[in-house]
Amino acid sequence: MKKMILTSLSAIFLFAGHGDSNDPGMKLLMKGDKKGALEVFKKECDVDKNGWACGNVGLMLYMGLAGNKDITTSKIYYNKGCELNDVGSCENLAEIFYVENDLMTAKKYFNKVCHMEKYAKNKDEKKGVKKSCEIAKTIK
């Protein structure tokens, strides 16, 4: 159940129009150039301080979309995105800690998402904010 939640949130985060379809990384991704897209997203995250791009790096590393899975580095990029107020990055980071049964850290990030409604860019992110508030309340 926990893994299914993360996988579905991740797919929504990357492919449901969260970002700009004119973004160079998205264009490469849609052409099937996953490694090229990963490099563009890394630059957009690290140099341009784009939280959405950081989340895409986190997702691609977590799922192994451009090579081997790298959950440790995935968390670093999700955290960068979260610090840049990207709702999806914070939500996915919370989900990872939840799946890993690190409930106190998961609760910390779910609570952060709970207070990010003003940064929610679409209906799915607004639902994610509400769901994160509900999940945070269940973690003791």
PDB file of C-alpha atoms in Angstrom, residues 3-140:
ATOM      1  CA  LYS A   3       4.716   1.792  -2.187  1.00  0.00           C
ATOM      2  CA  MET A   4       1.620   2.153  -4.350  1.00  0.00           C
ATOM      3  CA  ILE A   5       0.937   5.626  -2.902  1.00  0.00           C
ATOM      4  CA  LEU A   6       4.437   6.847  -3.743  1.00  0.00           C
ATOM      5  CA  THR A   7       4.382   5.397  -7.251  1.00  0.00           C
ATOM      6  CA  SER A   8       1.051   6.979  -8.121  1.00  0.00           C
ATOM      7  CA  LEU A   9       2.027  10.360  -6.653  1.00  0.00           C
ATOM      8  CA  SER A  10       5.313  10.250  -8.505  1.00  0.00           C
ATOM      9  CA  ALA A  11       3.701   9.530 -11.842  1.00  0.00           C
ATOM     10  CA  ILE A  12       1.258  12.381 -11.341  1.00  0.00           C
ATOM     11  CA  PHE A  13       4.079  14.692 -10.295  1.00  0.00           C
ATOM     12  CA  LEU A  14       6.165  14.132 -13.397  1.00  0.00           C
ATOM     13  CA  PHE A  15       3.656  13.559 -16.162  1.00  0.00           C
ATOM     14  CA  ALA A  16       0.417  15.359 -15.262  1.00  0.00           C
ATOM     15  CA  GLY A  17       1.331  18.794 -16.536  1.00  0.00           C
ATOM     16  CA  HIS A  18       2.896  20.005 -13.295  1.00  0.00           C
ATOM     17  CA  GLY A  19       5.595  21.767 -15.242  1.00  0.00           C
ATOM     18  CA  ASP A  20       5.959  23.637 -18.480  1.00  0.00           C
ATOM     19  CA  SER A  21       5.712  21.461 -21.594  1.00  0.00           C
ATOM     20  CA  ASN A  22       8.125  23.914 -23.238  1.00  0.00           C
ATOM     21  CA  ASP A  23      10.739  23.132 -20.603  1.00  0.00           C
ATOM     22  CA  PRO A  24      13.859  21.727 -22.315  1.00  0.00           C
ATOM     23  CA  GLY A  25      14.001  18.805 -19.884  1.00  0.00           C
ATOM     24  CA  MET A  26      10.384  17.908 -20.545  1.00  0.00           C
ATOM     25  CA  LYS A  27      10.958  18.086 -24.292  1.00  0.00           C
ATOM     26  CA  LEU A  28      13.855  15.653 -23.988  1.00  0.00           C
ATOM     27  CA  LEU A  29      11.855  13.384 -21.711  1.00  0.00           C
ATOM     28  CA  MET A  30       8.944  13.288 -24.151  1.00  0.00           C
ATOM     29  CA  LYS A  31      11.389  12.361 -26.939  1.00  0.00           C
ATOM     30  CA  GLY A  32      12.618   9.469 -24.789  1.00  0.00           C
ATOM     31  CA  ASP A  33      16.004  11.000 -23.925  1.00  0.00           C
ATOM     32  CA  LYS A  34      15.835  10.290 -20.202  1.00  0.00           C
ATOM     33  CA  LYS A  35      19.533  10.813 -19.496  1.00  0.00           C
ATOM     34  CA  GLY A  36      19.504  14.131 -21.343  1.00  0.00           C
ATOM     35  CA  ALA A  37      16.371  15.178 -19.474  1.00  0.00           C
ATOM     36  CA  LEU A  38      17.982  14.261 -16.154  1.00  0.00           C
ATOM     37  CA  GLU A  39      20.999  16.446 -16.919  1.00  0.00           C
ATOM     38  CA  VAL A  40      18.791  19.396 -17.913  1.00  0.00           C
ATOM     39  CA  PHE A  41      16.666  19.018 -14.775  1.00  0.00           C
ATOM     40  CA  LYS A  42      19.827  18.862 -12.633  1.00  0.00           C
ATOM     41  CA  LYS A  43      21.054  22.142 -14.150  1.00  0.00           C
ATOM     42  CA  GLU A  44      17.645  23.765 -13.713  1.00  0.00           C
ATOM     43  CA  CYS A  45      17.662  22.659 -10.084  1.00  0.00           C
ATOM     44  CA  ASP A  46      21.255  23.339  -9.089  1.00  0.00           C
ATOM     45  CA  VAL A  47      21.943  26.478 -11.130  1.00  0.00           C
ATOM     46  CA  ASP A  48      18.511  28.019 -11.759  1.00  0.00           C
ATOM     47  CA  LYS A  49      17.073  27.026  -8.341  1.00  0.00           C
ATOM     48  CA  ASN A  50      13.926  25.573  -9.930  1.00  0.00           C
ATOM     49  CA  GLY A  51      12.125  23.464  -7.304  1.00  0.00           C
ATOM     50  CA  TRP A  52      10.007  21.616  -9.858  1.00  0.00           C
ATOM     51  CA  ALA A  53      13.155  20.540 -11.701  1.00  0.00           C
ATOM     52  CA  CYS A  54      14.680  19.351  -8.409  1.00  0.00           C
ATOM     53  CA  GLY A  55      11.606  17.199  -7.893  1.00  0.00           C
ATOM     54  CA  ASN A  56      11.965  15.733 -11.364  1.00  0.00           C
ATOM     55  CA  VAL A  57      15.576  14.807 -10.614  1.00  0.00           C
ATOM     56  CA  GLY A  58      14.429  13.230  -7.344  1.00  0.00           C
ATOM     57  CA  LEU A  59      11.736  11.251  -9.107  1.00  0.00           C
ATOM     58  CA  MET A  60      13.928  10.074 -11.954  1.00  0.00           C
ATOM     59  CA  LEU A  61      16.627   8.926  -9.514  1.00  0.00           C
ATOM     60  CA  TYR A  62      14.106   7.280  -7.182  1.00  0.00           C
ATOM     61  CA  MET A  63      12.511   5.323 -10.011  1.00  0.00           C
ATOM     62  CA  GLY A  64      15.719   4.663 -11.933  1.00  0.00           C
ATOM     63  CA  LEU A  65      14.318   6.283 -15.064  1.00  0.00           C
ATOM     64  CA  ALA A  66      17.736   7.296 -16.426  1.00  0.00           C
ATOM     65  CA  GLY A  67      19.820   4.428 -15.086  1.00  0.00           C
ATOM     66  CA  ASN A  68      20.202   2.859 -11.667  1.00  0.00           C
ATOM     67  CA  LYS A  69      17.969   3.823  -8.763  1.00  0.00           C
ATOM     68  CA  ASP A  70      19.650   6.150  -6.301  1.00  0.00           C
ATOM     69  CA  ILE A  71      17.326   6.733  -3.377  1.00  0.00           C
ATOM     70  CA  THR A  72      19.899   8.592  -1.278  1.00  0.00           C
ATOM     71  CA  THR A  73      20.567  11.198  -3.970  1.00  0.00           C
ATOM     72  CA  SER A  74      16.864  11.232  -4.806  1.00  0.00           C
ATOM     73  CA  LYS A  75      16.136  12.406  -1.266  1.00  0.00           C
ATOM     74  CA  ILE A  76      18.740  15.167  -1.595  1.00  0.00           C
ATOM     75  CA  TYR A  77      17.074  16.513  -4.739  1.00  0.00           C
ATOM     76  CA  TYR A  78      13.579  16.183  -3.303  1.00  0.00           C
ATOM     77  CA  ASN A  79      14.771  18.132  -0.273  1.00  0.00           C
ATOM     78  CA  LYS A  80      16.205  20.869  -2.516  1.00  0.00           C
ATOM     79  CA  GLY A  81      12.853  21.098  -4.290  1.00  0.00           C
ATOM     80  CA  CYS A  82      11.041  21.168  -0.972  1.00  0.00           C
ATOM     81  CA  GLU A  83      13.254  24.008   0.265  1.00  0.00           C
ATOM     82  CA  LEU A  84      12.353  25.871  -2.940  1.00  0.00           C
ATOM     83  CA  ASN A  85       8.648  25.462  -2.041  1.00  0.00           C
ATOM     84  CA  ASP A  86       7.788  22.786  -4.569  1.00  0.00           C
ATOM     85  CA  VAL A  87       4.796  20.933  -3.155  1.00  0.00           C
ATOM     86  CA  GLY A  88       5.403  17.746  -5.146  1.00  0.00           C
ATOM     87  CA  SER A  89       8.993  17.494  -3.937  1.00  0.00           C
ATOM     88  CA  CYS A  90       7.965  17.779  -0.290  1.00  0.00           C
ATOM     89  CA  GLU A  91       5.086  15.371  -0.730  1.00  0.00           C
ATOM     90  CA  ASN A  92       7.203  12.729  -2.452  1.00  0.00           C
ATOM     91  CA  LEU A  93       9.941  13.103   0.165  1.00  0.00           C
ATOM     92  CA  ALA A  94       7.361  12.571   2.908  1.00  0.00           C
ATOM     93  CA  GLU A  95       6.128   9.475   1.083  1.00  0.00           C
ATOM     94  CA  ILE A  96       9.639   8.032   0.824  1.00  0.00           C
ATOM     95  CA  PHE A  97      10.216   8.404   4.564  1.00  0.00           C
ATOM     96  CA  TYR A  98       6.754   6.933   5.197  1.00  0.00           C
ATOM     97  CA  VAL A  99       7.563   3.885   3.023  1.00  0.00           C
ATOM     98  CA  GLU A 100      10.882   3.517   4.842  1.00  0.00           C
ATOM     99  CA  ASN A 101       8.965   3.578   8.133  1.00  0.00           C
ATOM    100  CA  ASP A 102      10.816   6.701   9.322  1.00  0.00           C
ATOM    101  CA  LEU A 103       7.537   8.058  10.580  1.00  0.00           C
ATOM    102  CA  MET A 104       8.814  11.089  12.491  1.00  0.00           C
ATOM    103  CA  THR A 105      10.664  12.392   9.441  1.00  0.00           C
ATOM    104  CA  ALA A 106       7.671  11.568   7.247  1.00  0.00           C
ATOM    105  CA  LYS A 107       5.416  13.490   9.622  1.00  0.00           C
ATOM    106  CA  LYS A 108       7.770  16.491   9.485  1.00  0.00           C
ATOM    107  CA  TYR A 109       7.477  16.644   5.697  1.00  0.00           C
ATOM    108  CA  PHE A 110       3.737  15.890   5.629  1.00  0.00           C
ATOM    109  CA  ASN A 111       3.276  18.784   8.051  1.00  0.00           C
ATOM    110  CA  LYS A 112       5.369  21.034   5.814  1.00  0.00           C
ATOM    111  CA  VAL A 113       3.195  20.131   2.814  1.00  0.00           C
ATOM    112  CA  CYS A 114       0.142  20.791   4.952  1.00  0.00           C
ATOM    113  CA  HIS A 115       1.208  24.460   5.150  1.00  0.00           C
ATOM    114  CA  MET A 116       2.066  24.869   1.459  1.00  0.00           C
ATOM    115  CA  GLU A 117      -1.345  25.486  -0.078  1.00  0.00           C
ATOM    116  CA  LYS A 118      -0.286  28.895  -1.405  1.00  0.00           C
ATOM    117  CA  TYR A 119       2.391  27.111  -3.471  1.00  0.00           C
ATOM    118  CA  ALA A 120       0.040  24.474  -4.902  1.00  0.00           C
ATOM    119  CA  LYS A 121      -0.056  25.046  -8.659  1.00  0.00           C
ATOM    120  CA  ASN A 122      -2.974  22.842  -9.625  1.00  0.00           C
ATOM    121  CA  LYS A 123      -5.876  20.755  -8.397  1.00  0.00           C
ATOM    122  CA  ASP A 124      -3.737  17.659  -7.835  1.00  0.00           C
ATOM    123  CA  GLU A 125      -1.279  19.553  -5.650  1.00  0.00           C
ATOM    124  CA  LYS A 126      -4.138  21.081  -3.657  1.00  0.00           C
ATOM    125  CA  LYS A 127      -5.485  17.576  -3.061  1.00  0.00           C
ATOM    126  CA  GLY A 128      -1.970  16.503  -2.047  1.00  0.00           C
ATOM    127  CA  VAL A 129      -1.813  19.297   0.515  1.00  0.00           C
ATOM    128  CA  LYS A 130      -5.113  18.193   2.039  1.00  0.00           C
ATOM    129  CA  LYS A 131      -4.114  14.507   1.992  1.00  0.00           C
ATOM    130  CA  SER A 132      -0.753  15.323   3.613  1.00  0.00           C
ATOM    131  CA  CYS A 133      -2.543  17.099   6.464  1.00  0.00           C
ATOM    132  CA  GLU A 134      -4.707  14.016   6.999  1.00  0.00           C
ATOM    133  CA  ILE A 135      -1.739  11.636   6.944  1.00  0.00           C
ATOM    134  CA  ALA A 136       0.302  13.817   9.324  1.00  0.00           C
ATOM    135  CA  LYS A 137      -2.535  13.664  11.872  1.00  0.00           C
ATOM    136  CA  THR A 138      -2.473   9.843  11.832  1.00  0.00           C
ATOM    137  CA  ILE A 139       1.243   9.576  12.602  1.00  0.00           C
ATOM    138  CA  LYS A 140       1.844   9.446  16.363  1.00  0.00           C
TER     139      LYS A 140
END
